[in-house]
Tab-separated table of C-alpha atoms and ligand atoms in Angstrom:
chain	number	residue	atom	x	y	z
A	269	MET	CA	-16.434	-12.736	24.940
A	270	GLN	CA	-17.366	-10.806	22.005
A	271	ARG	CA	-14.780	-8.538	20.495
A	272	ARG	CA	-16.874	-5.243	20.756
A	273	SER	CA	-16.893	-5.898	24.576
A	274	LEU	CA	-13.673	-7.002	24.962
A	275	LEU	CA	-13.068	-3.835	23.932
A	276	GLN	CA	-14.969	-2.329	26.186
A	277	SER	CA	-14.042	-3.351	28.883
A	278	SER	CA	-10.537	-2.051	28.092
A	279	ALA	CA	-11.594	1.735	27.735
A	280	ALA	CA	-12.997	1.357	31.018
A	281	ALA	CA	-10.157	-0.548	32.367
A	282	GLY	CA	-8.333	2.656	32.157
A	283	LEU	CA	-11.258	5.035	33.319
A	284	LEU	CA	-10.790	3.282	36.269
A	285	GLY	CA	-8.500	5.043	36.944
A	286	LEU	CA	-10.561	8.286	36.381
A	287	ALA	CA	-13.097	7.762	39.059
A	288	GLY	CA	-14.312	9.744	42.051
A	289	CYS	CA	-11.566	12.753	40.289
A	290	ALA	CA	-14.406	15.277	39.262
A	291	SER	CA	-13.510	17.507	42.265
A	292	ARG	CA	-9.727	18.399	40.719
A	293	ALA	CA	-9.982	19.789	36.825
A	294	VAL	CA	-8.230	18.328	33.913
A	295	PRO	CA	-5.824	21.315	32.795
A	296	SER	CA	-7.291	22.912	30.233
A	297	ARG	CA	-3.986	24.380	28.437
A	298	ALA	CA	-1.521	21.244	28.368
A	299	GLN	CA	-0.239	19.307	25.681
A	300	VAL	CA	0.343	15.802	24.361
A	301	VAL	CA	1.945	14.978	21.372
A	302	VAL	CA	1.533	11.721	20.004
A	303	ILE	CA	4.819	9.929	17.762
A	304	GLY	CA	3.376	7.626	15.258
A	305	GLY	CA	-0.113	7.211	13.992
A	306	GLY	CA	-0.841	2.825	14.184
A	307	TYR	CA	-2.192	0.805	16.373
A	308	GLY	CA	-0.656	1.745	19.525
A	309	GLY	CA	-0.442	6.348	18.577
A	310	ALA	CA	-3.900	6.960	17.111
A	311	THR	CA	-5.314	5.051	19.856
A	312	ALA	CA	-3.505	6.761	22.519
A	313	ALA	CA	-4.384	10.109	20.766
A	314	ARG	CA	-8.012	9.418	20.447
A	315	TYR	CA	-8.757	8.429	24.711
A	316	VAL	CA	-6.307	11.283	26.005
A	317	ARG	CA	-9.176	13.611	24.368
A	318	LEU	CA	-12.231	10.933	25.408
A	319	PHE	CA	-11.049	10.609	29.409
A	320	SER	CA	-10.166	14.752	29.111
A	321	ASN	CA	-13.819	15.893	28.183
A	322	HIS	CA	-11.486	17.028	24.869
A	323	LYS	CA	-9.733	19.444	27.584
A	324	ILE	CA	-6.244	18.611	26.587
A	325	ASP	CA	-4.614	19.220	23.487
A	326	VAL	CA	-3.597	16.597	21.795
A	327	VAL	CA	-1.036	16.612	18.572
A	328	LEU	CA	-0.785	12.994	16.187
A	329	ILE	CA	2.611	13.299	14.472
A	330	GLU	CA	2.567	10.833	11.611
A	331	PRO	CA	4.095	10.312	7.885
A	332	ASP	CA	1.726	8.532	6.349
A	333	ALA	CA	-1.799	10.470	4.061
A	334	ALA	CA	-3.648	7.547	6.101
A	335	PHE	CA	-3.663	4.626	8.276
A	336	VAL	CA	-2.822	1.028	6.947
A	337	SER	CA	-4.259	-1.889	8.883
A	338	CYS	CA	-1.159	-4.735	8.937
A	339	PRO	CA	-4.076	-6.744	10.402
A	340	MET	CA	-6.202	-8.075	7.184
A	341	SER	CA	-3.519	-7.198	5.616
A	342	ASN	CA	-2.860	-10.921	5.157
A	343	LEU	CA	-6.016	-11.338	3.308
A	344	VAL	CA	-4.642	-8.724	0.373
A	345	LEU	CA	-2.101	-10.669	-0.008
A	346	GLY	CA	-4.599	-13.322	-0.654
A	347	GLY	CA	-6.327	-11.517	-3.125
A	348	SER	CA	-10.384	-11.626	-1.186
A	349	TRP	CA	-9.629	-7.951	-0.101
A	350	GLN	CA	-7.890	-4.844	-1.678
A	351	MET	CA	-6.064	-2.290	-0.270
A	352	ALA	CA	-9.337	0.237	0.142
A	353	ASP	CA	-10.700	-2.450	2.827
A	354	ILE	CA	-7.491	-1.698	5.070
A	355	THR	CA	-7.171	2.185	4.338
A	356	THR	CA	-8.688	4.245	7.157
A	357	PRO	CA	-8.128	8.145	6.559
A	358	TYR	CA	-7.313	9.838	9.712
A	359	ASP	CA	-10.609	12.303	9.183
A	360	ALA	CA	-12.421	11.695	11.654
A	361	LEU	CA	-9.422	12.251	14.817
A	362	ARG	CA	-9.061	16.124	13.229
A	363	ARG	CA	-13.042	16.611	12.699
A	364	ARG	CA	-14.551	14.551	15.849
A	365	HIS	CA	-12.014	14.746	18.287
A	366	GLY	CA	-10.199	18.204	17.993
A	367	ILE	CA	-7.037	16.452	17.113
A	368	THR	CA	-4.406	17.688	15.166
A	369	VAL	CA	-2.472	15.454	12.388
A	370	VAL	CA	0.493	16.501	11.222
A	371	ARG	CA	1.800	14.642	8.711
A	372	ASP	CA	5.900	14.651	8.917
A	373	ARG	CA	7.967	12.191	10.661
A	374	ALA	CA	9.302	13.027	13.954
A	375	SER	CA	13.337	13.280	13.933
A	376	ALA	CA	14.183	14.436	17.559
A	377	ILE	CA	13.339	14.261	20.419
A	378	ASP	CA	14.540	15.950	23.394
A	379	THR	CA	13.455	14.342	26.907
A	380	ALA	CA	15.612	17.682	28.612
A	381	ARG	CA	13.664	20.738	26.587
A	382	LYS	CA	10.431	18.456	26.047
A	383	THR	CA	9.796	18.702	22.430
A	384	VAL	CA	10.448	16.587	19.453
A	385	THR	CA	11.524	18.258	16.057
A	386	LEU	CA	10.212	17.185	12.872
A	387	ALA	CA	12.039	16.384	9.596
A	388	GLY	CA	10.241	19.817	8.325
A	389	GLY	CA	11.639	21.682	10.997
A	390	ALA	CA	10.037	22.989	13.478
A	391	ALA	CA	9.660	21.829	17.131
A	392	ILE	CA	6.707	20.649	18.999
A	393	ALA	CA	6.477	21.378	23.461
A	394	TYR	CA	5.115	18.576	25.132
A	395	ASP	CA	4.259	18.301	28.769
A	396	LYS	CA	3.191	13.508	27.678
A	397	LEU	CA	5.271	12.129	25.077
A	398	VAL	CA	3.187	9.297	23.959
A	399	VAL	CA	5.867	7.010	21.862
A	400	SER	CA	4.494	4.492	19.309
A	401	PRO	CA	6.716	4.359	16.344
A	402	GLY	CA	6.312	0.448	15.654
A	403	VAL	CA	8.818	-1.111	14.694
A	404	GLU	CA	12.556	-0.789	12.612
A	405	PHE	CA	13.674	-3.436	10.649
A	406	ILE	CA	17.155	-4.098	10.902
A	407	TYR	CA	17.853	-5.055	6.936
A	408	GLY	CA	21.779	-4.911	7.049
A	409	ALA	CA	21.567	-8.145	9.754
A	410	ILE	CA	20.947	-10.410	6.253
A	411	GLU	CA	23.659	-10.182	3.807
A	412	GLY	CA	22.451	-8.969	0.751
A	413	LEU	CA	18.705	-7.751	1.806
A	414	PRO	CA	19.794	-3.850	2.201
A	415	ALA	CA	20.249	-3.632	-1.399
A	416	ALA	CA	17.953	-6.354	-2.607
A	417	HIS	CA	14.813	-4.947	-0.947
A	418	ALA	CA	15.463	-1.412	-1.439
A	419	ALA	CA	15.512	-2.504	-5.365
A	420	GLY	CA	12.043	-3.962	-4.671
A	421	GLN	CA	13.235	-7.657	-5.520
A	422	ILE	CA	12.442	-8.986	-2.334
A	423	LEU	CA	9.591	-7.251	0.496
A	424	HIS	CA	8.771	-7.382	3.478
A	425	ALA	CA	5.146	-6.149	3.582
A	426	TRP	CA	5.518	-6.385	7.313
A	427	LYS	CA	4.562	-2.522	7.542
A	428	ALA	CA	1.205	-2.596	5.714
A	429	GLY	CA	1.007	-0.090	2.581
A	430	PRO	CA	2.638	-0.065	-0.930
A	431	GLU	CA	4.947	-3.016	0.154
A	432	THR	CA	1.653	-5.329	0.562
A	433	ALA	CA	0.777	-3.783	-2.777
A	434	ALA	CA	4.132	-4.536	-4.334
A	435	LEU	CA	3.888	-8.185	-2.903
A	436	ARG	CA	0.842	-9.048	-4.364
A	437	ARG	CA	2.205	-7.668	-7.555
A	438	GLN	CA	5.205	-10.624	-7.463
A	439	LEU	CA	2.623	-13.294	-6.493
A	440	GLN	CA	0.862	-12.901	-9.066
A	441	ALA	CA	3.609	-12.687	-11.715
A	442	MET	CA	5.061	-15.158	-10.535
A	443	PRO	CA	4.722	-18.363	-12.706
A	444	GLU	CA	2.386	-21.254	-12.289
A	445	GLY	CA	4.763	-24.224	-10.595
A	446	GLY	CA	6.501	-21.715	-8.912
A	447	VAL	CA	7.540	-21.297	-5.565
A	448	TYR	CA	7.092	-18.581	-2.261
A	449	ALA	CA	8.827	-18.989	0.542
A	450	ILE	CA	8.393	-16.410	3.611
A	451	THR	CA	11.630	-16.747	6.090
A	452	ILE	CA	10.770	-16.010	10.158
A	453	PRO	CA	13.704	-14.155	11.869
A	454	GLU	CA	13.984	-15.757	16.003
A	455	ALA	CA	10.711	-14.050	18.075
A	456	PRO	CA	10.177	-11.598	19.412
A	457	TYR	CA	8.885	-10.144	15.980
A	458	ARG	CA	5.797	-7.717	15.081
A	459	CYS	CA	2.750	-10.787	15.198
A	460	PRO	CA	3.799	-13.886	16.087
A	461	PRO	CA	0.525	-15.800	14.128
A	462	GLY	CA	1.290	-12.790	11.491
A	463	PRO	CA	3.738	-15.328	9.160
A	464	TYR	CA	1.839	-18.444	9.200
A	465	GLU	CA	-1.317	-16.945	8.262
A	466	ARG	CA	0.173	-15.251	5.108
A	467	ALA	CA	1.475	-18.778	4.797
A	468	CYS	CA	-2.313	-19.601	4.379
A	469	GLN	CA	-3.513	-16.708	2.419
A	470	VAL	CA	-1.192	-17.272	-0.608
A	471	ALA	CA	-1.321	-21.267	-0.522
A	472	TRP	CA	-5.166	-19.917	-0.909
A	473	TYR	CA	-4.394	-18.158	-3.917
A	474	PHE	CA	-2.776	-20.600	-4.769
A	475	LYS	CA	-5.019	-23.520	-5.544
A	476	GLN	CA	-7.119	-21.209	-7.071
A	477	ALA	CA	-5.172	-19.724	-9.234
A	478	LYS	CA	-1.324	-22.162	-9.538
A	479	PRO	CA	-2.003	-24.972	-7.818
A	480	ARG	CA	1.044	-26.253	-9.356
A	481	SER	CA	3.230	-23.948	-6.513
A	482	LYS	CA	4.439	-24.182	-2.855
A	483	VAL	CA	5.017	-22.334	-0.370
A	484	LEU	CA	8.025	-22.518	1.754
A	485	ILE	CA	7.938	-21.457	5.176
A	486	LEU	CA	12.019	-21.077	6.407
A	487	ASP	CA	11.756	-20.223	10.369
A	488	ALA	CA	14.420	-19.780	12.627
A	489	ASN	CA	12.491	-20.417	15.497
A	490	PRO	CA	11.692	-24.074	16.801
A	491	ASP	CA	8.628	-24.510	16.331
A	492	VAL	CA	5.517	-23.056	15.051
A	493	THR	CA	5.536	-19.478	17.709
A	494	SER	CA	1.970	-19.374	17.448
A	495	LYS	CA	-1.599	-21.732	17.815
A	496	ALA	CA	1.326	-24.245	16.408
A	497	ALA	CA	-1.738	-27.674	15.622
A	498	LEU	CA	-4.017	-25.076	14.221
A	499	PHE	CA	-1.589	-23.756	11.220
A	500	LYS	CA	-0.214	-27.701	10.837
A	501	ALA	CA	-3.552	-28.851	10.291
A	502	ALA	CA	-4.278	-26.117	8.227
A	503	TRP	CA	-1.020	-27.222	6.201
A	504	ALA	CA	-1.768	-30.792	6.370
A	505	GLY	CA	-5.434	-30.618	5.158
A	506	PRO	CA	-6.609	-27.921	2.488
A	507	TYR	CA	-3.055	-27.617	1.832
A	508	ARG	CA	-1.319	-30.690	2.063
A	509	GLY	CA	1.485	-31.221	-0.827
A	510	MET	CA	1.430	-27.192	-1.017
A	511	VAL	CA	2.643	-25.902	2.301
A	512	GLU	CA	6.194	-27.042	3.968
A	513	TYR	CA	7.555	-25.603	6.995
A	514	ARG	CA	10.925	-25.907	8.239
A	515	PRO	CA	12.017	-25.026	11.886
A	516	GLN	CA	15.643	-24.003	12.740
A	517	TYR	CA	16.008	-22.205	9.419
A	518	ASN	CA	17.433	-18.812	10.597
A	519	THR	CA	18.340	-16.633	7.103
A	520	THR	CA	21.775	-15.649	6.837
A	521	ALA	CA	22.243	-13.785	3.199
A	522	VAL	CA	20.023	-14.007	0.357
A	523	ASP	CA	20.807	-13.367	-3.407
A	524	ALA	CA	18.025	-12.254	-5.787
A	525	ARG	CA	19.747	-12.531	-9.241
A	526	ALA	CA	19.536	-16.213	-8.283
A	527	GLY	CA	17.072	-15.976	-6.327
A	528	LEU	CA	18.442	-17.838	-3.557
A	529	ILE	CA	18.141	-17.376	0.732
A	530	LYS	CA	21.028	-18.882	2.115
A	531	PHE	CA	21.471	-20.039	6.454
A	532	GLU	CA	23.450	-20.785	9.204
A	533	VAL	CA	23.636	-24.359	9.081
A	534	GLN	CA	21.287	-25.745	6.280
A	535	ASP	CA	21.969	-25.749	2.085
A	536	ASP	CA	20.542	-22.377	0.355
A	537	VAL	CA	16.826	-23.105	-0.769
A	538	ARG	CA	15.822	-20.654	-4.150
A	539	ALA	CA	12.880	-19.543	-5.175
A	540	ASP	CA	10.357	-17.616	-7.228
A	541	VAL	CA	9.023	-15.005	-4.995
A	542	ILE	CA	11.121	-14.973	-1.694
A	543	ASN	CA	9.341	-12.663	1.623
A	544	VAL	CA	11.988	-11.659	4.371
A	545	LEU	CA	11.117	-10.727	7.053
A	546	PRO	CA	14.022	-8.860	8.833
A	547	PRO	CA	15.081	-9.340	12.523
A	548	MET	CA	12.703	-6.003	13.813
A	549	ARG	CA	13.559	-3.933	16.960
A	550	ALA	CA	11.828	-0.657	18.498
A	551	GLY	CA	11.210	2.004	15.860
A	552	ALA	CA	14.122	4.039	14.846
A	553	ILE	CA	12.927	7.415	16.604
A	554	ALA	CA	12.801	5.874	20.081
A	555	VAL	CA	15.774	3.797	19.891
A	556	GLN	CA	17.795	6.977	18.445
A	557	ALA	CA	16.068	8.693	21.791
A	558	GLY	CA	17.700	6.596	23.691
A	559	LEU	CA	14.403	5.170	25.043
A	560	SER	CA	15.203	1.357	23.929
A	561	ASN	CA	17.724	0.798	27.035
A	562	GLN	CA	15.908	-3.196	27.511
A	563	ALA	CA	17.126	-6.736	25.518
A	564	ASN	CA	20.459	-5.221	24.358
A	565	ARG	CA	19.239	-1.940	23.038
A	566	HIS	CA	16.278	-3.370	21.394
A	567	TRP	CA	13.206	-2.851	23.044
A	568	CYS	CA	11.798	0.248	25.172
A	569	GLY	CA	11.492	-0.282	29.095
A	570	VAL	CA	8.516	0.944	30.749
A	571	ASN	CA	6.688	0.551	33.424
A	572	TYR	CA	4.027	-1.484	33.386
A	573	GLN	CA	1.265	0.763	35.116
A	574	THR	CA	1.354	3.623	33.251
A	575	PHE	CA	3.432	3.139	29.637
A	576	GLU	CA	5.850	5.561	31.449
A	577	SER	CA	9.852	4.937	29.482
A	578	THR	CA	11.993	4.420	32.129
A	579	ALA	CA	14.937	6.045	30.936
A	580	ALA	CA	12.869	9.205	30.494
A	581	LYS	CA	10.143	10.824	32.811
A	582	ASP	CA	6.877	12.524	31.145
A	583	VAL	CA	7.665	9.815	27.944
A	584	PHE	CA	5.608	7.133	27.220
A	585	VAL	CA	6.461	3.717	25.359
A	586	LEU	CA	3.510	1.536	23.091
A	587	GLY	CA	2.979	-0.841	21.066
A	588	ASP	CA	5.473	-2.827	19.450
A	589	SER	CA	8.572	-0.700	20.534
A	590	ILE	CA	8.238	-2.225	24.098
A	591	GLN	CA	9.994	-4.704	25.879
A	592	ILE	CA	6.851	-6.903	26.248
A	593	ALA	CA	6.126	-8.386	29.735
A	594	PRO	CA	5.079	-12.401	30.340
A	595	LEU	CA	3.141	-14.015	27.313
A	596	MET	CA	1.901	-10.741	25.997
A	597	PRO	CA	2.509	-10.591	22.201
A	598	LYS	CA	3.311	-7.443	19.587
A	599	SER	CA	0.074	-6.966	18.638
A	600	GLY	CA	-2.056	-4.548	17.040
A	601	HIS	CA	-5.327	-5.137	19.719
A	602	MET	CA	-1.893	-5.292	22.508
A	603	ALA	CA	-1.395	-1.852	21.498
A	604	ASN	CA	-4.668	0.102	21.218
A	605	SER	CA	-5.173	-1.418	24.784
A	606	GLN	CA	-1.916	-0.257	25.816
A	607	ALA	CA	-2.867	3.021	24.477
A	608	LYS	CA	-5.656	3.476	27.188
A	609	VAL	CA	-3.769	3.080	29.855
A	610	ALA	CA	-1.658	5.015	29.225
A	611	ALA	CA	-3.888	8.049	28.101
A	612	ALA	CA	-5.652	7.054	31.206
A	613	ALA	CA	-2.747	7.572	33.221
A	614	ILE	CA	-1.450	10.554	31.699
A	615	VAL	CA	-4.307	12.835	31.818
A	616	ALA	CA	-4.990	11.402	35.846
A	617	GLN	CA	-1.686	12.691	35.950
A	618	LEU	CA	-1.963	15.914	34.597
A	619	ALA	CA	-4.875	16.513	36.738
A	620	GLY	CA	-3.562	15.378	39.526
A	621	TRP	CA	-5.441	12.326	40.301
A	622	PRO	CA	-4.576	9.025	41.218
A	623	VAL	CA	-2.955	6.934	38.645
A	624	ASN	CA	-5.153	3.740	38.601
A	625	PRO	CA	-3.050	0.690	40.297
A	626	ALA	CA	-4.520	-2.261	38.564
A	627	PRO	CA	-5.270	-1.381	34.900
A	628	LEU	CA	-5.836	-4.684	32.748
A	629	LEU	CA	-5.297	-5.171	28.628
A	630	THR	CA	-7.246	-7.663	26.602
A	631	ASN	CA	-5.816	-9.532	23.993
A	632	THR	CA	-7.140	-11.079	20.946
A	633	CYS	CA	-5.419	-12.236	17.506
A	634	TYR	CA	-7.829	-13.687	14.561
A	635	SER	CA	-5.829	-15.679	11.609
A	636	PHE	CA	-7.269	-15.995	8.982
A	637	VAL	CA	-6.608	-19.905	7.357
A	638	ASP	CA	-8.773	-18.672	3.450
A	639	ASP	CA	-10.609	-16.252	2.253
A	640	ARG	CA	-13.211	-17.132	5.690
A	641	ARG	CA	-12.406	-19.366	8.200
A	642	ALA	CA	-10.972	-17.574	10.997
A	643	VAL	CA	-9.271	-19.145	13.901
A	644	HIS	CA	-8.018	-17.270	17.399
A	645	VAL	CA	-6.658	-17.050	21.037
A	646	ALA	CA	-7.370	-14.517	23.401
A	647	SER	CA	-6.136	-13.601	26.064
A	648	VAL	CA	-6.679	-11.583	29.193
A	649	HIS	CA	-3.270	-10.053	31.351
A	650	ALA	CA	-3.648	-7.911	34.980
A	651	TYR	CA	-1.421	-5.762	36.430
A	652	ASN	CA	0.092	-7.438	39.573
A	653	ALA	CA	2.240	-4.836	41.417
A	654	ALA	CA	4.299	-7.033	43.879
A	655	GLU	CA	5.843	-7.499	40.571
A	656	GLN	CA	5.828	-4.626	38.401
A	657	THR	CA	4.601	-6.360	35.365
A	658	TYR	CA	1.191	-7.871	33.791
A	659	LEU	CA	0.346	-11.912	34.416
A	660	SER	CA	-2.074	-13.926	32.415
A	661	VAL	CA	-5.789	-13.609	34.089
A	662	PRO	CA	-5.950	-17.784	35.235
A	663	GLY	CA	-8.452	-19.129	33.348
A	664	SER	CA	-9.073	-15.699	30.817
A	665	GLY	CA	-7.653	-17.233	28.091
A	666	GLY	CA	-8.852	-19.308	24.787
A	667	LEU	CA	-8.203	-21.025	21.221
A	668	SER	CA	-9.745	-21.922	18.468
A	669	GLU	CA	-10.141	-25.863	18.156
A	670	ARG	CA	-10.907	-25.422	14.935
A	671	PRO	CA	-11.335	-22.889	11.940
A	672	SER	CA	-14.723	-22.149	10.927
A	673	GLU	CA	-17.138	-19.357	9.121
A	674	ARG	CA	-18.634	-18.102	12.491
A	675	GLU	CA	-14.683	-17.419	13.473
A	676	GLY	CA	-13.940	-15.489	10.520
A	677	ALA	CA	-17.364	-13.489	10.871
A	678	TYR	CA	-16.443	-12.800	14.936
A	679	ALA	CA	-12.192	-11.824	13.058
A	680	PHE	CA	-14.046	-8.833	10.218
A	681	SER	CA	-16.754	-7.355	13.016
A	682	TRP	CA	-13.224	-7.317	15.344
A	683	ALA	CA	-11.638	-5.584	12.428
A	684	ARG	CA	-14.474	-2.899	11.901
A	685	ASN	CA	-14.462	-2.228	15.706
A	686	ILE	CA	-10.841	-2.082	16.454
A	687	TRP	CA	-10.090	0.874	13.564
A	688	ALA	CA	-13.413	2.662	14.996
A	689	ASP	CA	-12.155	2.357	18.488
A	690	THR	CA	-8.429	3.761	17.285
A	691	LEU	CA	-9.599	6.476	14.480
A	692	ALA	CA	-13.818	7.424	14.515
B	38	FAD	C1	0.386	-9.210	8.941
B	38	FAD	C2	0.677	-8.817	9.620
B	38	FAD	C3	-0.855	-8.928	9.937
B	38	FAD	C4	-1.183	-8.777	11.948
B	38	FAD	N1	-2.295	-9.075	11.978
B	38	FAD	C5	-2.785	-9.237	13.171
B	38	FAD	C6	-3.927	-8.976	13.511
B	38	FAD	O1	-4.284	-9.634	13.022
B	38	FAD	N2	-4.452	-9.116	15.702
B	38	FAD	C7	-3.431	-7.533	15.984
B	38	FAD	O2	-3.965	-7.779	17.407
B	38	FAD	N3	-2.026	-7.185	15.401
B	38	FAD	C8	-2.184	-7.547	14.090
B	38	FAD	N4	-0.595	-7.386	13.666
B	38	FAD	C9	0.556	-6.835	14.263
B	38	FAD	C10	-0.056	-5.444	14.441
B	38	FAD	O3	0.279	-4.435	13.197
B	38	FAD	C11	1.084	-4.238	15.267
B	38	FAD	O4	1.538	-5.445	16.540
B	38	FAD	C12	0.609	-2.662	15.356
B	38	FAD	O5	0.491	-1.876	14.157
B	38	FAD	C13	1.529	-2.623	16.196
B	38	FAD	O6	0.944	-0.951	16.589
B	38	FAD	P1	2.478	-0.038	16.843
B	38	FAD	O7	1.441	1.445	17.163
B	38	FAD	O8	3.051	-0.033	17.758
B	38	FAD	O9	2.883	0.014	15.748
B	38	FAD	P2	2.165	0.796	13.918
B	38	FAD	O10	0.709	0.353	14.222
B	38	FAD	O11	3.150	-0.371	13.321
B	38	FAD	O12	2.082	2.257	14.035
B	38	FAD	C14	3.485	2.949	14.066
B	38	FAD	C15	3.141	4.391	13.270
B	38	FAD	O13	4.120	5.191	13.428
B	38	FAD	C16	4.882	5.865	12.000
B	38	FAD	N5	5.841	6.255	12.768
B	38	FAD	C17	6.911	5.593	12.602
B	38	FAD	N6	8.121	6.600	12.637
B	38	FAD	C18	7.796	7.651	12.833
B	38	FAD	C19	8.315	8.600	13.352
B	38	FAD	N7	9.564	9.230	13.595
B	38	FAD	N8	7.814	10.241	13.301
B	38	FAD	C20	6.158	9.905	12.887
B	38	FAD	N9	5.494	8.764	12.805
B	38	FAD	C21	6.671	7.577	12.587
B	38	FAD	C22	4.298	4.908	11.654
B	38	FAD	O14	4.095	5.407	9.998
B	38	FAD	C23	2.725	3.978	11.288
B	38	FAD	O15	2.410	4.994	11.081
B	38	FAD	C24	-0.056	-7.863	12.594
B	38	FAD	C25	1.027	-7.582	11.926
B	38	FAD	C26	1.658	-7.814	10.187
B	38	FAD	C27	2.489	-7.215	9.238
């Protein structure tokens, strides 16, 4: 299935719940507040406006001036794309959809009074609240990381933005023959294949600019967590002798001055550029508001039919912050898909319409192995009312046989289409 039709079919899945409801009108005074203008939040804001015929007011709270996409950001590290290529302003949400975009950070949620307080001090009332703040990085889980990260010595670049550009500069400044090491936390973390794609992008850059350099992948997991055979083929093929993969390397400490990474079991590893992906949990505002009620308070439980929080009524949590259903990745495509289901449920609830009993979610994750060739994994997830979770639709998924330029072209189109579906 082409990317555009996948995105459209998941929008249609959300709309199904609104069919046949023309007799009762969408209220014109309701207000939906959205925290976070990323893949989940911006899509939800746009689709609440679309599904309500622009009748429901939407306020989107986001501290960043523009949307900077994590998907495709590894290409910036490889040097084939620039920061401008992954950056989109919020203008269309304001101008074309009438969404009020507030450039601030939500600092508190009062679920009893149904208000959100901004860091700037103002409070905004909501009828329904969408919370999609991405992930919070648990720097303190790794000794030495809080100071090394604050000093800009050891970066994650796992939220695209200034850190992406800074990590690219570190790679450019690294001497020929040097070592770049990326550490991966135990799953679940944001974007399972992302670290392995990044290793390929850095190796692609080294092959051209510093061919005696090395890429070390230090993974806390027992094996590559996504598209394993495809990534391993790239490391044994075009990147043979340059990329080394080490499973079950659980990072416990870093020493930025000595360039050392320390592990639970193995000997220390020295590297010139250290790229640490810290353990992650739900975005800080979700944790602070008491929404992270799953997995040792790391992730937010939701009713999967609507994405309404199991901790607070009229609050909907999306994207990387949620406790995932089986086989559901923490991905931008998934956040976009969830957002349409939640937007349809919100509009239906506000209008007194029945909520779609059988929503569908789709996901496709592309990974580039060089500047043009990509691989993908795809899946479709159907809500199962009896089990109150999503189950993969048998036979619906797919996995590339090998990297190809054709899939690279699909991946470039996927990015353009999902940015349009989220922001245009
Ligand atoms: C390197 C990399 C590559 C990736 N590649 C892919 C890919 O190819 N395909 C794919 O589908 N996914 C990919 N992902 C995963 C994808 O980026 C995430 O899954 C997706 O961004 C999750 O959406 P979200 O809405 O939960 O969070 P985000 O998109 O991160 O959005 C969260 C937003 O909330 C804002 N925010 C946080 N706290 C507050 C607050 N208190 N008040 C207001 N706003 C706040 C943030 O500024 C941010 O804009 C990749 C991720 C990385 C790091």
